[in-house]
Each structure stands twice: as C-alpha cells, then as structure tokens.
Amino acid sequence: QVQVMESGGDLVQPGGSLRLSCAASGFTFSRYAMSWHRQVPGKERELVARIARDNTSTNYADSVKGRFTISRDNAKNTVYLQMNSLKPEDTAVYYCHAVGSEWTWARMVHYWGKGTLVTVSS
C-alpha cells in the first residue's frame, strides 16, 4: 500500500524555525522526484521546493529561496523541508508530493500526502 505522510507542522513565532518530514512507503522512493507544496484557504496550491529523484538537484519558489532547504534520505525513504526565518505569510497546509515510475516506460504516477499545518504567528 502506497503511503506518503507528512509530519512536523506546528505553531511557531515569526523568525522561528521548523522542520517538516515526509515518510514514504509502498514504492521505490529513489525513482521519484519529491516536492513540497503549500496552500491557504481561497488560494492556489503553490510549489515550495522540489528535489530530483536520485541526486541533490533542487529548486525553490522565490518566496522561500534562501530560507527553506529541501533534502532527502533515500535510505530512510524520507524527504525533509527545513524552514528558517519563518514569516506569517508562510502559514499554510504543507503537502508532500511524489512523482515517478517503477520502471522504464511505465506510466508516471503521482502520490500526495494529506498535509500538515504550519502556523506562523506571535
């Protein structure tokens, strides 16, 4: 059974730090690119950060560049999002996303977690 599950969301003060984790199971983790997205009520879901499947190539939304860091540990089937210098506008539900395939020429599949809430407020 495929599972993608986020954890680590919390209430933090502006300027604080938080580390989100996403644990994956049921598929070959190293064959999937992983990313973090966030969404607030009434707004579009936003890509926050992405990391390539078998290397450390990354990209970030301009709004988080220099503050957030995405990383992955393929041995643990886990992707992380380290968030520093948090701002109130970072408040959102953060979702973990996986995209890839189990073998060459197989169809690409997408898996989403159910989200974890991050609230930045004093």
Short mmCIF file of C-alpha atoms in Angstrom, two decimals:
data_model
loop_
_atom_site.label_atom_id
_atom_site.label_comp_id
_atom_site.label_asym_id
_atom_site.label_seq_id
_atom_site.Cartn_x
_atom_site.Cartn_y
_atom_site.Cartn_z
CA GLN A 1 0.00 0.00 0.00
CA VAL A 2 1.38 3.38 -1.02
CA GLN A 3 1.79 5.86 1.80
CA VAL A 4 3.02 9.45 1.80
CA MET A 5 2.71 11.05 5.21
CA GLU A 6 3.80 14.48 6.43
CA SER A 7 4.68 15.39 9.99
CA GLY A 8 6.22 18.26 11.92
CA GLY A 9 3.68 21.03 11.44
CA ASP A 10 3.32 23.33 14.44
CA LEU A 11 2.65 26.83 15.70
CA VAL A 12 5.84 28.93 15.62
CA GLN A 13 6.70 32.59 16.10
CA PRO A 14 7.90 34.82 13.26
CA GLY A 15 11.62 34.33 12.79
CA GLY A 16 11.46 30.82 14.14
CA SER A 17 12.38 27.53 12.50
CA LEU A 18 10.59 24.28 11.80
CA ARG A 19 11.48 21.01 10.09
CA LEU A 20 8.86 19.05 8.21
CA SER A 21 9.26 15.38 7.35
CA CYS A 22 7.58 13.22 4.74
CA ALA A 23 7.81 9.46 5.10
CA ALA A 24 7.09 7.37 2.02
CA SER A 25 6.40 3.67 1.58
CA GLY A 26 4.97 1.26 -0.97
CA PHE A 27 7.08 2.42 -3.92
CA THR A 28 10.73 2.72 -4.94
CA PHE A 29 11.47 6.04 -3.32
CA SER A 30 14.73 6.70 -5.19
CA ARG A 31 12.91 6.64 -8.54
CA TYR A 32 10.60 9.50 -7.58
CA ALA A 33 11.16 13.22 -7.55
CA MET A 34 9.82 14.71 -4.34
CA SER A 35 8.43 18.13 -3.63
CA TRP A 36 6.68 20.27 -1.04
CA HIS A 37 3.62 22.37 -1.81
CA ARG A 38 1.51 24.63 0.36
CA GLN A 39 -1.99 26.02 0.27
CA VAL A 40 -4.07 28.51 2.23
CA PRO A 41 -7.87 28.79 2.04
CA GLY A 42 -9.04 30.60 -1.08
CA LYS A 43 -5.67 30.48 -2.81
CA GLU A 44 -3.96 28.23 -5.33
CA ARG A 45 -1.66 25.48 -4.20
CA GLU A 46 1.94 26.66 -4.54
CA LEU A 47 5.08 24.68 -5.29
CA VAL A 48 7.52 25.44 -2.49
CA ALA A 49 10.51 23.21 -3.19
CA ARG A 50 11.48 20.25 -5.32
CA ILE A 51 14.31 17.72 -5.27
CA ALA A 52 15.36 15.31 -8.02
CA ARG A 53 14.91 11.59 -7.53
CA ASP A 54 18.48 10.24 -7.38
CA ASN A 55 20.57 13.37 -6.95
CA THR A 56 20.54 16.58 -4.95
CA SER A 57 19.34 18.99 -7.65
CA THR A 58 16.80 21.33 -6.11
CA ASN A 59 14.65 24.31 -6.93
CA TYR A 60 12.61 26.70 -4.79
CA ALA A 61 9.85 29.21 -5.04
CA ASP A 62 11.18 32.77 -4.97
CA SER A 63 9.21 33.43 -1.81
CA VAL A 64 11.19 30.86 0.19
CA LYS A 65 14.58 30.96 -1.52
CA GLY A 66 17.36 31.41 1.00
CA ARG A 67 15.13 30.46 3.92
CA PHE A 68 13.94 26.91 3.16
CA THR A 69 16.01 23.84 2.33
CA ILE A 70 14.69 20.60 0.88
CA SER A 71 16.64 17.37 1.32
CA ARG A 72 16.08 13.64 1.05
CA ASP A 73 17.42 10.49 2.60
CA ASN A 74 16.77 7.64 0.19
CA ALA A 75 17.89 5.05 2.74
CA LYS A 76 15.09 6.23 5.03
CA ASN A 77 12.54 6.91 2.28
CA THR A 78 12.10 10.38 3.73
CA VAL A 79 12.15 13.93 2.40
CA TYR A 80 12.57 16.98 4.64
CA LEU A 81 11.83 20.66 4.49
CA GLN A 82 13.91 22.81 6.81
CA MET A 83 12.19 26.17 7.25
CA ASN A 84 14.09 29.08 8.78
CA SER A 85 13.26 32.74 9.32
CA LEU A 86 9.57 31.94 9.14
CA LYS A 87 7.12 34.69 8.26
CA PRO A 88 3.37 34.95 8.87
CA GLU A 89 2.80 34.54 5.13
CA ASP A 90 4.36 31.07 5.37
CA THR A 91 1.25 29.94 7.24
CA ALA A 92 -0.36 27.16 5.21
CA VAL A 93 -1.06 23.48 4.96
CA TYR A 94 2.08 21.87 3.59
CA TYR A 95 1.75 18.85 1.31
CA CYS A 96 4.31 16.26 0.25
CA HIS A 97 4.22 15.08 -3.36
CA ALA A 98 5.95 12.23 -5.20
CA VAL A 99 6.12 11.72 -8.97
CA GLY A 100 7.88 8.96 -10.88
CA SER A 101 7.57 5.40 -12.15
CA GLU A 102 8.65 1.96 -11.01
CA TRP A 103 10.45 1.06 -14.25
CA THR A 104 11.43 2.48 -17.63
CA TRP A 105 8.45 3.17 -19.92
CA ALA A 106 5.97 2.71 -17.12
CA ARG A 107 3.39 5.42 -16.70
CA MET A 108 4.22 8.25 -14.34
CA VAL A 109 2.24 8.29 -11.14
CA HIS A 110 1.60 10.93 -8.52
CA TYR A 111 1.17 10.50 -4.79
CA TRP A 112 0.06 13.17 -2.33
CA GLY A 113 0.12 13.30 1.41
CA LYS A 114 -2.80 14.69 3.37
CA GLY A 115 -0.91 17.71 4.62
CA THR A 116 0.43 19.17 7.85
CA LEU A 117 -0.47 22.61 9.18
CA VAL A 118 2.18 25.25 9.77
CA THR A 119 1.07 28.39 11.58
CA VAL A 120 3.44 31.34 11.98
CA SER A 121 2.10 33.86 14.47
CA SER A 122 3.13 35.83 17.53
#
